[in-house]
mmCIF file of C-alpha atoms in Angstrom:
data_model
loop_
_atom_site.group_PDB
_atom_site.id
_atom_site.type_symbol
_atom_site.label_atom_id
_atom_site.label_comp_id
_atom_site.label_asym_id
_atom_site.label_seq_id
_atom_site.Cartn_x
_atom_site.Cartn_y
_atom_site.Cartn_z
ATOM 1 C CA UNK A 8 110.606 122.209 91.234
ATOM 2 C CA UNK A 9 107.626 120.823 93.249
ATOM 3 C CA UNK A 10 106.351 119.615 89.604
ATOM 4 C CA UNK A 11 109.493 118.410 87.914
ATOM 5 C CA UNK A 12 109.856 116.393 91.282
ATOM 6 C CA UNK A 13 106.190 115.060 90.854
ATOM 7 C CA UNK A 14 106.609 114.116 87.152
ATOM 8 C CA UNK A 15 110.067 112.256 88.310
ATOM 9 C CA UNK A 16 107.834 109.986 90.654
ATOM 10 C CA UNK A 17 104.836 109.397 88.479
ATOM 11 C CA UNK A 18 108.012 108.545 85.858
ATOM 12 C CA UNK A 19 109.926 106.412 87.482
ATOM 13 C CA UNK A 20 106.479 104.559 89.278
ATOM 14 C CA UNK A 21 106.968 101.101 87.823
ATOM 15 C CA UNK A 22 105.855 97.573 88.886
ATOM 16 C CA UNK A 23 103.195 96.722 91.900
ATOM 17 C CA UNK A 24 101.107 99.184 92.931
ATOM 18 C CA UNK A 25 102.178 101.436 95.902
ATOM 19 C CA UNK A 26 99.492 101.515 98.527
ATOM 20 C CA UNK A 27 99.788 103.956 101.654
ATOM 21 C CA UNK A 28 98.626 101.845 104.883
ATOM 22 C CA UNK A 29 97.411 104.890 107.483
ATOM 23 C CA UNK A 30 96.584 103.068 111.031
ATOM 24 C CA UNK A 31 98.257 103.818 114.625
ATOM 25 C CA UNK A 32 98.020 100.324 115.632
ATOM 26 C CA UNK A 33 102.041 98.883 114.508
ATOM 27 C CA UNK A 34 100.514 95.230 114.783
ATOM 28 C CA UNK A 35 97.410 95.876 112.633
ATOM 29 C CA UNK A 36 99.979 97.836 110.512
ATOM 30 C CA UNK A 37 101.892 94.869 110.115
ATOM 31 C CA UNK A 38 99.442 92.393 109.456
ATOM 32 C CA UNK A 39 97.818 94.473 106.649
ATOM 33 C CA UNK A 40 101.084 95.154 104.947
ATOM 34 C CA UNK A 41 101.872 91.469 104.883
ATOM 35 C CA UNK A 42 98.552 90.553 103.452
ATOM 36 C CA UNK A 43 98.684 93.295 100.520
ATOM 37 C CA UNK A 44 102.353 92.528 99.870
ATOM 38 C CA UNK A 45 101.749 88.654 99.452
ATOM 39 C CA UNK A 46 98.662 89.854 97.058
ATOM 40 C CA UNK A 47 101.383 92.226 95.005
ATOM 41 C CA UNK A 48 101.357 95.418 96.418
ATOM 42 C CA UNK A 49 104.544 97.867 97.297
ATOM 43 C CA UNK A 50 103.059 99.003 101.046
ATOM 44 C CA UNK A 51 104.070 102.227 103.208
ATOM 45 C CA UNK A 52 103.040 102.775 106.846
ATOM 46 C CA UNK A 53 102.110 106.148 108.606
ATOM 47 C CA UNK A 54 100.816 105.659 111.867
ATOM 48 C CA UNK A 55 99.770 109.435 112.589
ATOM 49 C CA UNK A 56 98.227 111.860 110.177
ATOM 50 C CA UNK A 57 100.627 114.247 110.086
ATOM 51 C CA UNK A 58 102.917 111.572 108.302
ATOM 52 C CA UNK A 59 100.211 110.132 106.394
ATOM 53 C CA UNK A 60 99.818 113.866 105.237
ATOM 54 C CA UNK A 61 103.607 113.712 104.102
ATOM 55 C CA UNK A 62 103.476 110.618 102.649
ATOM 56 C CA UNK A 63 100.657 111.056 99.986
ATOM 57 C CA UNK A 64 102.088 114.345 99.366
ATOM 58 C CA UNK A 65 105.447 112.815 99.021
ATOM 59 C CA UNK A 66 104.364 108.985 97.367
ATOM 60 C CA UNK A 67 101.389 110.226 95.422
ATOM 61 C CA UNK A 68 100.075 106.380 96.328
ATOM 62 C CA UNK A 69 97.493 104.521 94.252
ATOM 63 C CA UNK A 70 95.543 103.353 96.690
ATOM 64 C CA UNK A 71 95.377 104.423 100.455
ATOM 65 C CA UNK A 72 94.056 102.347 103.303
ATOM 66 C CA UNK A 73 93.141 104.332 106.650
ATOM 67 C CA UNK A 74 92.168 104.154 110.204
ATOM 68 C CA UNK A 75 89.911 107.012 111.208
ATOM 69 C CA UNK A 76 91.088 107.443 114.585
ATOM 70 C CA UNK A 77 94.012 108.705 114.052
ATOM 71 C CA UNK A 78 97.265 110.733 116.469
ATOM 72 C CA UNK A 79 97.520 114.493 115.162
ATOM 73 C CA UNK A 80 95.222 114.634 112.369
ATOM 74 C CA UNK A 81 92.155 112.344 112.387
ATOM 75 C CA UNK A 82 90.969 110.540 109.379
ATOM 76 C CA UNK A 83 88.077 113.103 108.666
ATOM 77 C CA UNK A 84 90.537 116.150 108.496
ATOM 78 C CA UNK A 85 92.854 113.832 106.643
ATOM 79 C CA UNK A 86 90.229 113.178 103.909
ATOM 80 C CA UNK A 87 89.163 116.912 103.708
ATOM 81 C CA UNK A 88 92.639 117.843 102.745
ATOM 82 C CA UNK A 89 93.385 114.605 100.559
ATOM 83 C CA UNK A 90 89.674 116.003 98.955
ATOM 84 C CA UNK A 91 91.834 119.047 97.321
ATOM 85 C CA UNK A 92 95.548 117.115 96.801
ATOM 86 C CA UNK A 93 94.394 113.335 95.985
ATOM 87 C CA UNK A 94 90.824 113.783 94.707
ATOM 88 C CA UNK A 95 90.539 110.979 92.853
ATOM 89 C CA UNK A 96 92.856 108.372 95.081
ATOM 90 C CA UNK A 97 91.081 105.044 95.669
ATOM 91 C CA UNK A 98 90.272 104.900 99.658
ATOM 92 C CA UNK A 99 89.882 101.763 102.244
ATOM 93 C CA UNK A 100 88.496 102.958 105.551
ATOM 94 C CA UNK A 101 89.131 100.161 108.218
ATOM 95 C CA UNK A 102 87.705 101.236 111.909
ATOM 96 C CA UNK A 103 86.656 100.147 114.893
ATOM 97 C CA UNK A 104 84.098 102.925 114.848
ATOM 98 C CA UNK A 105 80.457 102.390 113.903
ATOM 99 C CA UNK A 106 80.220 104.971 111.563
ATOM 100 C CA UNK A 107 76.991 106.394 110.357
ATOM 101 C CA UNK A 108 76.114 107.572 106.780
ATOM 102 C CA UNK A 109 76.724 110.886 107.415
ATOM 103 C CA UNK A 110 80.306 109.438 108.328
ATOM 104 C CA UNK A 111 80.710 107.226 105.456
ATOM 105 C CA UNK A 112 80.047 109.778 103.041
ATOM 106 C CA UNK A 113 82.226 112.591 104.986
ATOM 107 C CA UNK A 114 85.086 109.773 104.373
ATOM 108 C CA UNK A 115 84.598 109.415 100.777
ATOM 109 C CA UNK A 116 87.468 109.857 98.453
ATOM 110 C CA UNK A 117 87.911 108.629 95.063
ATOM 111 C CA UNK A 118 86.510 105.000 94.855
ATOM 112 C CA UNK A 119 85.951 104.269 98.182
ATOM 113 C CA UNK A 120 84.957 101.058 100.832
ATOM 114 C CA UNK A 121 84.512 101.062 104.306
ATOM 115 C CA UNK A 122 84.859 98.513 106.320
ATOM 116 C CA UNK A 123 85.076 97.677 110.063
ATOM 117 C CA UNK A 124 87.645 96.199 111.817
ATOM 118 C CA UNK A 125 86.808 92.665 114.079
ATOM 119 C CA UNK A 126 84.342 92.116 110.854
ATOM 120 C CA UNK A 127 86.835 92.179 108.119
ATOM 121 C CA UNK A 128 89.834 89.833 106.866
ATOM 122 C CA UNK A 129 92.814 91.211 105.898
ATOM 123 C CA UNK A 130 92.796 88.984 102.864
ATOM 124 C CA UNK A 131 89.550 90.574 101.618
ATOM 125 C CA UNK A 132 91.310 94.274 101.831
ATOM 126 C CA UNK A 133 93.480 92.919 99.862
ATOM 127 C CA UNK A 134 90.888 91.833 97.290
ATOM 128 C CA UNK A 135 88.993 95.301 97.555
ATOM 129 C CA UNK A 136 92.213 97.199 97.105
ATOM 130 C CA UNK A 137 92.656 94.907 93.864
ATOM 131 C CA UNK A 138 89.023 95.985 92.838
ATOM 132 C CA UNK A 139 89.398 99.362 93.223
ATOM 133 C CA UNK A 140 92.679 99.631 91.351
ATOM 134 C CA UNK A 141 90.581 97.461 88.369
ATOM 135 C CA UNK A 142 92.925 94.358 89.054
ATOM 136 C CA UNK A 143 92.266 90.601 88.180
ATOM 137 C CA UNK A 144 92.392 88.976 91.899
ATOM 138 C CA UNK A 145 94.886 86.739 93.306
ATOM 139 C CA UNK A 146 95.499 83.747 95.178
ATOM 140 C CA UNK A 147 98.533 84.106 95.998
ATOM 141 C CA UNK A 148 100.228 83.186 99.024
ATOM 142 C CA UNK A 149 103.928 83.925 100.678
ATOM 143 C CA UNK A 150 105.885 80.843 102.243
ATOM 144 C CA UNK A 151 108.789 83.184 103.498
ATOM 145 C CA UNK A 152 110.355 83.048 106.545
ATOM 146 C CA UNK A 153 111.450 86.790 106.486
ATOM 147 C CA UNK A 154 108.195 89.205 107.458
ATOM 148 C CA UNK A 155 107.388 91.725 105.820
ATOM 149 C CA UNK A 156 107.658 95.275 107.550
ATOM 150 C CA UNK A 157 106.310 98.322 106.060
ATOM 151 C CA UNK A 158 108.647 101.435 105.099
ATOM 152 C CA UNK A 159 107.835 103.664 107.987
ATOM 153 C CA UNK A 160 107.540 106.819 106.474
ATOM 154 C CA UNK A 161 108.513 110.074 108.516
#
């Protein structure tokens, strides 16, 4: 069933891109989803790892953006088990923490960038998620008045 289900999703997967936002921080959360969403992405938010376990087990995302630091299961435990479900999933790390090389390469899944948060715009995240999914880049911008609120997930 687990595989019929599985083929159903990769079947019926259609349109923008899904990309699975992982970060504890609902503001951050928020910005980032509105920034990928205006560039043409379909976002979901876990804020814990446990959930953001769930949801790439449940999404099967194309591209997932994460925190390291991280309630329940961190983002190094996260990326060991996403090693032997998600192997090849494109990965965004976005910390705080300085991470070392030894780091970096422990959080290495797929294609994979790291970059720190206070140094990074969430407009180019958007344009490395758009590399690492081979897309053209955008320029696109959202006038709405509604925000956008990731699909909380769990």
């Amino acid at each position: 069933n687990d595989a019929l289900y599985s083929a159903l999703v990769d079947a019926l997967r259609v349109g923008a891109p899904r990309v699975l936002i992982i970060e504890d921080d609902a503001a951050t959360l928020q910005v980032l989803t509105t920034q990928l969403e205006v560039t043409g992405f379909t976002c979901d938010g876990a804020r814990d790892g446990a959930t953001a376990l769930a949801c790439v087990r449940e999404l099967r995302p194309d591209l997932i953006i994460m925190d390291v630091s991280l309630p329940n299961l961190d983002g190094f435990e996260l990326v060991e088990i996403f090693r032997s479900e998600a192997p090849t999933t494109p990965l965004i790390v976005f910390t705080a923490q300085d991470l070392t090389e030894r780091d970096r390469s422990r959080l290495t899944l797929g294609p994979t960038r790291h970059f720190t948060k206070g140094d990074t715009a969430p407009d180019r995240l958007a344009n490395a998620a758009q590399e690492l999914l081979g897309l053209a880049p955008t320029n696109a911008t959202n006038h709405s008045s509604a925000p956008s609120v990731p699909r909380p997930i769990g």
